[in-house]
Amino acid sequence: MIEKLKNLSDRYLEITELLTQEEVVSDIKKLTELSKEQARLKEAYDLYEKYKNLTKTIEDAKEMLDDLEMKEMAQEEKHEAEKELKEMENEIKKALIPKDERDDKNVIVEIRGAAGGDEANIFAGDLYRMYTRYAEKQGWKIEELNKDESDAGGFSQVEFLIKGENVYSKLKYESGAHRVQRVPLTETQGRVHTSTATVVCMAEVEDVDVEIKNEDLRIDVYKSSGAGGQSVNTTDSAVRITHVPTGVVVSSQKERSQIKNKENAMKVLRSKIYEKLEQEKIEEQGKERKNKIGGGDRSEKIRTYNYPQNRVTDHRISFTLKQLDKVMEGDLDQIIEALTIEDENRKLTSSE
């Protein structure tokens, strides 16, 4: 365990040296990559330095035990250092858990109304507002990429990019089916209905992360439409892109410019293909899938939002919060923190 910690610490020092070299400083991409890697290794470096100091304190104290005048103080120093060293064990184990390299990336969120007709689309709109409110509270920026508005309100589908610091690390547990239980506005007899919307959170990827060949793309253009399908633009500005090898299809019609819609669609396409490849890897590694908090499958029911009881329950970790009103206003911190802690605990157990 300590040898692994030392290796991470050595890599941290190696990066520190690299960051002073002119060829790295002048290469913005390389500089950014190394700076991010160094930030991920900082905890391991600090822990190894602390470990070295404590072990030196213990060794120095042992040498003083033969000195009658210093023996009592040496024993106390040795005992305190050994106690602190023991308490560090869990911190070191956590630092050695492999970091998800996507944690510091921006996120593309796709929300779709699923089972429940109009009410499902309205709920998709509510989730969109919840995530955008949460993003605002984190100081993140929102860029809408595509949306298909529903006649009754909300969206049959909406896609947006969230930019900021460590966005994926916070939102990576949100993919799956979200279920709502409430009385719809159209319900005349006051009966509670159950509807669902699906959420997919994908790390934004760059061209270097996934190779997409132009000859593998089929691009269709058409007139953009609003709620109810009516045309809202006289030119063929909407874009649909199909990646033939994987069958992934994306579309964008938000902008009046065909070029801008194509750019937006390609952002989503890159992330969807990358996510699909990652999902296939996870499915090949059955054990790893069991240790994950959800597999990111949009059919997997992950959370219920019960309006009559003002309750939200995350089924993966049996976590319930009776503050649904606050959650829908973007107060997701307690849920995300609980998921993060459980994920760390599962990884610790798995590594042990």
Short mmCIF file of C-alpha atoms in Angstrom, two decimals:
data_model
loop_
_atom_site.label_atom_id
_atom_site.label_comp_id
_atom_site.label_asym_id
_atom_site.label_seq_id
_atom_site.Cartn_x
_atom_site.Cartn_y
_atom_site.Cartn_z
CA MET A 1 0.00 0.00 0.00
CA ILE A 2 2.81 2.40 0.96
CA GLU A 3 4.76 1.45 -2.17
CA LYS A 4 1.74 2.44 -4.30
CA LEU A 5 1.47 5.71 -2.39
CA LYS A 6 5.18 6.38 -2.99
CA ASN A 7 4.75 5.78 -6.73
CA LEU A 8 1.92 8.34 -6.88
CA SER A 9 4.02 10.81 -4.88
CA ASP A 10 6.97 10.29 -7.24
CA ARG A 11 4.71 10.95 -10.23
CA TYR A 12 3.50 14.17 -8.55
CA LEU A 13 7.12 15.36 -8.20
CA GLU A 14 7.88 14.32 -11.76
CA ILE A 15 4.98 16.43 -13.04
CA THR A 16 6.14 19.36 -10.88
CA GLU A 17 9.47 19.19 -12.71
CA LEU A 18 7.82 18.82 -16.13
CA LEU A 19 5.69 21.92 -15.53
CA THR A 20 8.84 24.04 -15.37
CA GLN A 21 10.05 22.93 -18.80
CA GLU A 22 9.68 25.40 -21.65
CA GLU A 23 8.31 22.86 -24.17
CA VAL A 24 5.48 21.98 -21.74
CA VAL A 25 4.70 25.59 -20.76
CA SER A 26 4.39 26.53 -24.44
CA ASP A 27 2.03 23.60 -25.16
CA ILE A 28 -1.33 24.63 -23.67
CA LYS A 29 -2.92 21.21 -24.17
CA LYS A 30 -0.03 19.35 -22.50
CA LEU A 31 0.17 21.95 -19.74
CA THR A 32 -3.56 21.56 -18.98
CA GLU A 33 -3.39 17.74 -18.97
CA LEU A 34 -0.39 17.65 -16.62
CA SER A 35 -1.88 20.30 -14.30
CA LYS A 36 -5.08 18.26 -13.98
CA GLU A 37 -3.13 15.05 -13.33
CA GLN A 38 -1.05 16.82 -10.70
CA ALA A 39 -4.21 18.09 -8.98
CA ARG A 40 -5.54 14.51 -8.83
CA LEU A 41 -2.26 13.32 -7.25
CA LYS A 42 -1.97 16.12 -4.66
CA GLU A 43 -3.80 14.16 -1.93
CA ALA A 44 -1.51 11.13 -2.37
CA TYR A 45 1.59 13.34 -2.31
CA ASP A 46 0.51 15.11 0.91
CA LEU A 47 -0.32 11.78 2.56
CA TYR A 48 3.07 10.29 1.67
CA GLU A 49 4.87 13.34 3.07
CA LYS A 50 2.84 13.00 6.27
CA TYR A 51 3.62 9.26 6.39
CA LYS A 52 7.37 9.94 6.03
CA ASN A 53 7.30 12.55 8.81
CA LEU A 54 5.43 10.23 11.19
CA THR A 55 7.72 7.25 10.53
CA LYS A 56 10.76 9.50 11.10
CA THR A 57 9.22 10.71 14.39
CA ILE A 58 8.78 7.07 15.49
CA GLU A 59 12.35 6.15 14.55
CA ASP A 60 13.77 9.21 16.33
CA ALA A 61 11.69 8.43 19.43
CA LYS A 62 12.95 4.83 19.48
CA GLU A 63 16.53 6.08 19.53
CA MET A 64 15.78 8.24 22.58
CA LEU A 65 14.19 5.44 24.65
CA ASP A 66 17.60 4.50 26.14
CA ASP A 67 18.05 8.05 27.46
CA LEU A 68 16.50 8.07 30.96
CA GLU A 69 15.85 11.81 30.88
CA MET A 70 14.15 11.66 27.45
CA LYS A 71 12.46 8.25 27.78
CA GLU A 72 9.04 9.44 28.98
CA MET A 73 8.77 12.17 26.32
CA ALA A 74 10.03 9.76 23.64
CA GLN A 75 7.44 7.13 24.56
CA GLU A 76 4.66 9.73 24.38
CA GLU A 77 5.86 11.00 20.97
CA LYS A 78 6.15 7.45 19.67
CA HIS A 79 2.65 6.54 20.92
CA GLU A 80 1.07 9.65 19.37
CA ALA A 81 2.82 9.15 16.02
CA GLU A 82 1.84 5.46 15.88
CA LYS A 83 -1.78 6.35 16.69
CA GLU A 84 -1.82 8.99 13.94
CA LEU A 85 -0.24 6.53 11.51
CA LYS A 86 -2.98 3.99 12.23
CA GLU A 87 -5.68 6.63 11.70
CA MET A 88 -4.16 7.46 8.29
CA GLU A 89 -4.83 3.95 6.97
CA ASN A 90 -8.31 4.67 5.60
CA GLU A 91 -7.17 7.99 4.10
CA ILE A 92 -4.38 6.16 2.25
CA LYS A 93 -6.79 3.48 1.01
CA LYS A 94 -9.11 6.18 -0.36
CA ALA A 95 -6.21 7.96 -2.04
CA LEU A 96 -5.26 4.70 -3.76
CA ILE A 97 -8.74 4.17 -5.26
CA PRO A 98 -8.27 4.69 -9.04
CA LYS A 99 -9.56 8.14 -9.96
CA ASP A 100 -12.09 8.49 -12.75
CA GLU A 101 -10.26 10.57 -15.35
CA ARG A 102 -13.60 12.01 -16.49
CA ASP A 103 -14.38 13.58 -13.10
CA ASP A 104 -13.13 17.04 -14.07
CA LYS A 105 -14.92 17.08 -17.43
CA ASN A 106 -18.00 19.04 -18.46
CA VAL A 107 -21.24 17.07 -18.83
CA ILE A 108 -23.83 16.69 -21.58
CA VAL A 109 -27.21 15.90 -20.03
CA GLU A 110 -30.01 14.30 -22.03
CA ILE A 111 -33.51 14.16 -20.48
CA ARG A 112 -36.45 12.40 -22.17
CA GLY A 113 -40.08 12.01 -21.21
CA ALA A 114 -40.75 8.27 -20.98
CA ALA A 115 -43.79 6.38 -19.62
CA GLY A 116 -46.74 8.60 -18.78
CA GLY A 117 -47.47 10.72 -21.87
CA ASP A 118 -47.84 14.46 -21.25
CA GLU A 119 -47.12 14.10 -17.53
CA ALA A 120 -43.78 12.39 -18.32
CA ASN A 121 -42.80 15.29 -20.58
CA ILE A 122 -43.81 17.82 -17.93
CA PHE A 123 -41.68 15.93 -15.40
CA ALA A 124 -38.76 15.96 -17.88
CA GLY A 125 -39.12 19.76 -17.83
CA ASP A 126 -39.11 19.74 -14.02
CA LEU A 127 -35.89 17.69 -13.98
CA TYR A 128 -34.34 20.08 -16.50
CA ARG A 129 -35.13 22.98 -14.17
CA MET A 130 -33.80 21.03 -11.14
CA TYR A 131 -30.44 20.37 -12.80
CA THR A 132 -30.09 23.90 -14.16
CA ARG A 133 -30.88 25.34 -10.71
CA TYR A 134 -28.28 23.01 -9.16
CA ALA A 135 -25.74 24.09 -11.80
CA GLU A 136 -26.40 27.77 -11.05
CA LYS A 137 -25.79 27.17 -7.33
CA GLN A 138 -22.47 25.48 -8.18
CA GLY A 139 -21.43 28.44 -10.33
CA TRP A 140 -21.53 26.32 -13.52
CA LYS A 141 -22.67 27.53 -16.94
CA ILE A 142 -25.47 26.03 -19.07
CA GLU A 143 -25.46 25.76 -22.86
CA GLU A 144 -28.65 24.41 -24.41
CA LEU A 145 -27.90 22.08 -27.32
CA ASN A 146 -31.25 20.72 -28.46
CA LYS A 147 -34.86 20.53 -27.30
CA ASP A 148 -38.19 19.12 -28.44
CA GLU A 149 -40.90 20.95 -26.53
CA SER A 150 -44.14 19.23 -25.60
CA ASP A 151 -47.60 20.69 -26.26
CA ALA A 152 -48.58 20.21 -22.60
CA GLY A 153 -45.32 21.73 -21.32
CA GLY A 154 -41.89 20.36 -20.57
CA PHE A 155 -39.94 18.38 -23.15
CA SER A 156 -40.15 15.09 -24.97
CA GLN A 157 -36.36 15.49 -25.15
CA VAL A 158 -33.83 18.14 -24.10
CA GLU A 159 -30.04 18.11 -24.28
CA PHE A 160 -27.75 20.65 -22.65
CA LEU A 161 -24.10 21.10 -21.76
CA ILE A 162 -23.02 21.99 -18.21
CA LYS A 163 -19.59 23.63 -18.00
CA GLY A 164 -17.62 24.09 -14.80
CA GLU A 165 -15.24 22.57 -12.30
CA ASN A 166 -15.56 18.80 -11.64
CA VAL A 167 -19.07 18.64 -13.13
CA TYR A 168 -18.92 14.95 -14.06
CA SER A 169 -17.75 13.97 -10.56
CA LYS A 170 -21.04 15.36 -9.19
CA LEU A 171 -23.50 14.31 -11.89
CA LYS A 172 -22.16 10.89 -12.97
CA TYR A 173 -24.64 9.07 -10.69
CA GLU A 174 -27.72 10.73 -12.25
CA SER A 175 -28.13 8.47 -15.30
CA GLY A 176 -31.18 6.20 -15.23
CA ALA A 177 -34.97 6.27 -14.96
CA HIS A 178 -36.44 8.89 -12.61
CA ARG A 179 -39.99 8.18 -11.41
CA VAL A 180 -42.52 10.79 -10.28
CA GLN A 181 -45.67 10.14 -8.21
CA ARG A 182 -48.12 13.03 -8.08
CA VAL A 183 -51.56 14.25 -9.09
CA PRO A 184 -51.32 15.68 -12.64
CA LEU A 185 -52.98 19.03 -13.37
CA THR A 186 -55.29 17.25 -15.84
CA GLU A 187 -56.48 14.72 -13.21
CA THR A 188 -60.02 15.67 -12.15
CA GLN A 189 -60.50 13.04 -9.40
CA GLY A 190 -57.31 13.70 -7.47
CA ARG A 191 -55.68 10.36 -8.22
CA VAL A 192 -51.90 10.00 -7.93
CA HIS A 193 -50.26 8.99 -11.23
CA THR A 194 -46.80 7.49 -11.77
CA SER A 195 -44.71 8.67 -14.72
CA THR A 196 -41.06 8.40 -15.66
CA ALA A 197 -38.36 10.38 -17.41
CA THR A 198 -34.90 9.14 -18.33
CA VAL A 199 -31.67 11.01 -17.66
CA VAL A 200 -28.29 10.33 -19.24
CA CYS A 201 -25.22 12.27 -18.05
CA MET A 202 -22.23 11.94 -20.38
CA ALA A 203 -18.76 13.42 -19.99
CA GLU A 204 -18.05 15.89 -22.79
CA VAL A 205 -15.29 14.42 -24.92
CA GLU A 206 -12.85 15.95 -27.38
CA ASP A 207 -11.88 14.74 -30.85
CA VAL A 208 -8.86 12.94 -29.38
CA ASP A 209 -11.02 10.89 -26.99
CA VAL A 210 -12.99 9.14 -29.71
CA GLU A 211 -12.26 8.79 -33.43
CA ILE A 212 -15.16 9.56 -35.75
CA LYS A 213 -14.57 9.17 -39.48
CA ASN A 214 -16.54 11.39 -41.86
CA GLU A 215 -17.32 8.39 -44.09
CA ASP A 216 -19.10 6.74 -41.12
CA LEU A 217 -21.60 9.60 -40.82
CA ARG A 218 -24.97 10.03 -42.53
CA ILE A 219 -26.16 13.63 -42.24
CA ASP A 220 -29.77 14.64 -42.95
CA VAL A 221 -31.11 18.19 -42.88
CA TYR A 222 -34.72 19.26 -42.45
CA LYS A 223 -36.91 22.15 -41.31
CA SER A 224 -36.93 22.62 -37.54
CA SER A 225 -40.25 22.22 -35.71
CA GLY A 226 -41.72 23.43 -32.43
CA ALA A 227 -44.26 21.94 -30.05
CA GLY A 228 -46.90 19.99 -31.96
CA GLY A 229 -44.57 19.53 -34.93
CA GLN A 230 -45.33 22.85 -36.65
CA SER A 231 -42.46 24.26 -38.71
CA VAL A 232 -40.74 27.20 -37.05
CA ASN A 233 -38.12 27.82 -39.73
CA THR A 234 -38.40 28.10 -43.50
CA THR A 235 -34.88 26.78 -44.20
CA ASP A 236 -33.42 23.30 -43.73
CA SER A 237 -31.46 24.27 -40.62
CA ALA A 238 -32.18 21.24 -38.41
CA VAL A 239 -29.59 18.46 -38.55
CA ARG A 240 -29.77 14.73 -37.87
CA ILE A 241 -26.51 12.74 -37.76
CA THR A 242 -26.32 8.95 -37.77
CA HIS A 243 -23.07 7.18 -36.87
CA VAL A 244 -23.51 4.09 -39.04
CA PRO A 245 -21.06 1.67 -37.25
CA THR A 246 -22.70 2.10 -33.82
CA GLY A 247 -26.21 3.12 -34.87
CA VAL A 248 -26.08 6.20 -32.61
CA VAL A 249 -28.43 8.96 -33.86
CA VAL A 250 -28.43 12.58 -32.68
CA SER A 251 -30.26 15.67 -33.87
CA SER A 252 -30.20 19.40 -33.25
CA GLN A 253 -32.65 22.08 -34.32
CA LYS A 254 -32.31 24.78 -31.67
CA GLU A 255 -30.25 27.20 -33.76
CA ARG A 256 -31.29 28.90 -37.00
CA SER A 257 -27.88 28.10 -38.45
CA GLN A 258 -27.36 24.64 -39.94
CA ILE A 259 -23.62 24.90 -39.18
CA LYS A 260 -24.26 25.65 -35.48
CA ASN A 261 -26.80 22.81 -35.24
CA LYS A 262 -24.25 20.44 -36.76
CA GLU A 263 -21.63 21.57 -34.19
CA ASN A 264 -24.09 20.94 -31.34
CA ALA A 265 -25.07 17.54 -32.74
CA MET A 266 -21.41 16.50 -33.07
CA LYS A 267 -20.77 17.40 -29.41
CA VAL A 268 -23.56 15.06 -28.35
CA LEU A 269 -22.54 12.37 -30.87
CA ARG A 270 -18.95 12.21 -29.60
CA SER A 271 -20.11 11.86 -26.00
CA LYS A 272 -22.76 9.24 -26.85
CA ILE A 273 -20.29 7.07 -28.77
CA TYR A 274 -17.73 7.37 -25.97
CA GLU A 275 -20.41 6.49 -23.39
CA LYS A 276 -21.52 3.51 -25.48
CA LEU A 277 -17.95 2.17 -25.69
CA GLU A 278 -17.47 2.67 -21.94
CA GLN A 279 -20.75 0.88 -21.23
CA GLU A 280 -19.65 -2.08 -23.34
CA LYS A 281 -16.41 -2.27 -21.31
CA ILE A 282 -18.38 -2.27 -18.04
CA GLU A 283 -20.69 -5.03 -19.27
CA GLU A 284 -17.63 -7.14 -20.12
CA GLN A 285 -16.39 -6.68 -16.54
CA GLY A 286 -19.34 -8.12 -14.61
CA LYS A 287 -17.70 -7.70 -11.20
CA GLU A 288 -16.98 -4.02 -11.77
CA ARG A 289 -20.61 -3.45 -12.80
CA LYS A 290 -21.81 -4.99 -9.52
CA ASN A 291 -19.56 -2.63 -7.57
CA LYS A 292 -20.83 0.46 -9.38
CA ILE A 293 -23.73 2.58 -8.16
CA GLY A 294 -25.90 1.93 -11.19
CA GLY A 295 -24.65 1.08 -14.61
CA GLY A 296 -25.92 4.21 -16.33
CA ASP A 297 -28.61 2.19 -18.10
CA ARG A 298 -31.54 4.50 -18.87
CA SER A 299 -34.02 1.68 -18.07
CA GLU A 300 -32.68 1.25 -14.54
CA LYS A 301 -35.03 2.91 -12.00
CA ILE A 302 -32.78 4.94 -9.73
CA ARG A 303 -34.98 7.47 -7.94
CA THR A 304 -38.59 8.23 -7.00
CA TYR A 305 -39.98 11.74 -6.45
CA ASN A 306 -43.17 11.44 -4.35
CA TYR A 307 -45.00 14.78 -4.23
CA PRO A 308 -47.85 13.89 -1.79
CA GLN A 309 -45.26 12.87 0.85
CA ASN A 310 -42.68 15.54 -0.14
CA ARG A 311 -40.23 12.63 -0.39
CA VAL A 312 -37.37 11.68 -2.70
CA THR A 313 -35.83 8.19 -2.49
CA ASP A 314 -32.69 6.95 -4.22
CA HIS A 315 -33.25 3.21 -4.58
CA ARG A 316 -29.60 2.27 -5.25
CA ILE A 317 -28.49 3.24 -1.74
CA SER A 318 -31.89 3.22 0.07
CA PHE A 319 -31.51 6.93 0.80
CA THR A 320 -34.66 8.94 1.58
CA LEU A 321 -34.98 12.69 2.04
CA LYS A 322 -38.28 14.37 3.00
CA GLN A 323 -37.34 17.62 1.31
CA LEU A 324 -38.59 17.09 -2.23
CA ASP A 325 -39.61 20.75 -2.55
CA LYS A 326 -35.99 21.83 -1.91
CA VAL A 327 -34.55 19.11 -4.14
CA MET A 328 -36.67 20.30 -7.09
CA GLU A 329 -35.21 23.77 -6.51
CA GLY A 330 -31.74 22.37 -7.08
CA ASP A 331 -30.71 21.39 -3.53
CA LEU A 332 -29.11 18.10 -4.58
CA ASP A 333 -26.04 18.24 -2.35
CA GLN A 334 -27.25 15.74 0.28
CA ILE A 335 -28.19 13.13 -2.34
CA ILE A 336 -24.98 13.53 -4.34
CA GLU A 337 -22.84 13.42 -1.18
CA ALA A 338 -24.57 10.20 -0.02
CA LEU A 339 -23.99 8.59 -3.44
CA THR A 340 -20.33 9.67 -3.49
CA ILE A 341 -19.66 8.24 0.00
CA GLU A 342 -21.36 4.94 -0.87
CA ASP A 343 -19.39 4.71 -4.11
CA GLU A 344 -16.10 5.25 -2.24
CA ASN A 345 -17.04 2.63 0.37
CA ARG A 346 -17.87 0.06 -2.33
CA LYS A 347 -14.57 0.70 -4.08
CA LEU A 348 -12.69 0.39 -0.77
CA THR A 349 -14.40 -2.93 -0.02
CA SER A 350 -13.69 -4.15 -3.53
CA SER A 351 -9.98 -3.22 -3.36
CA GLU A 352 -9.64 -4.93 0.03
#
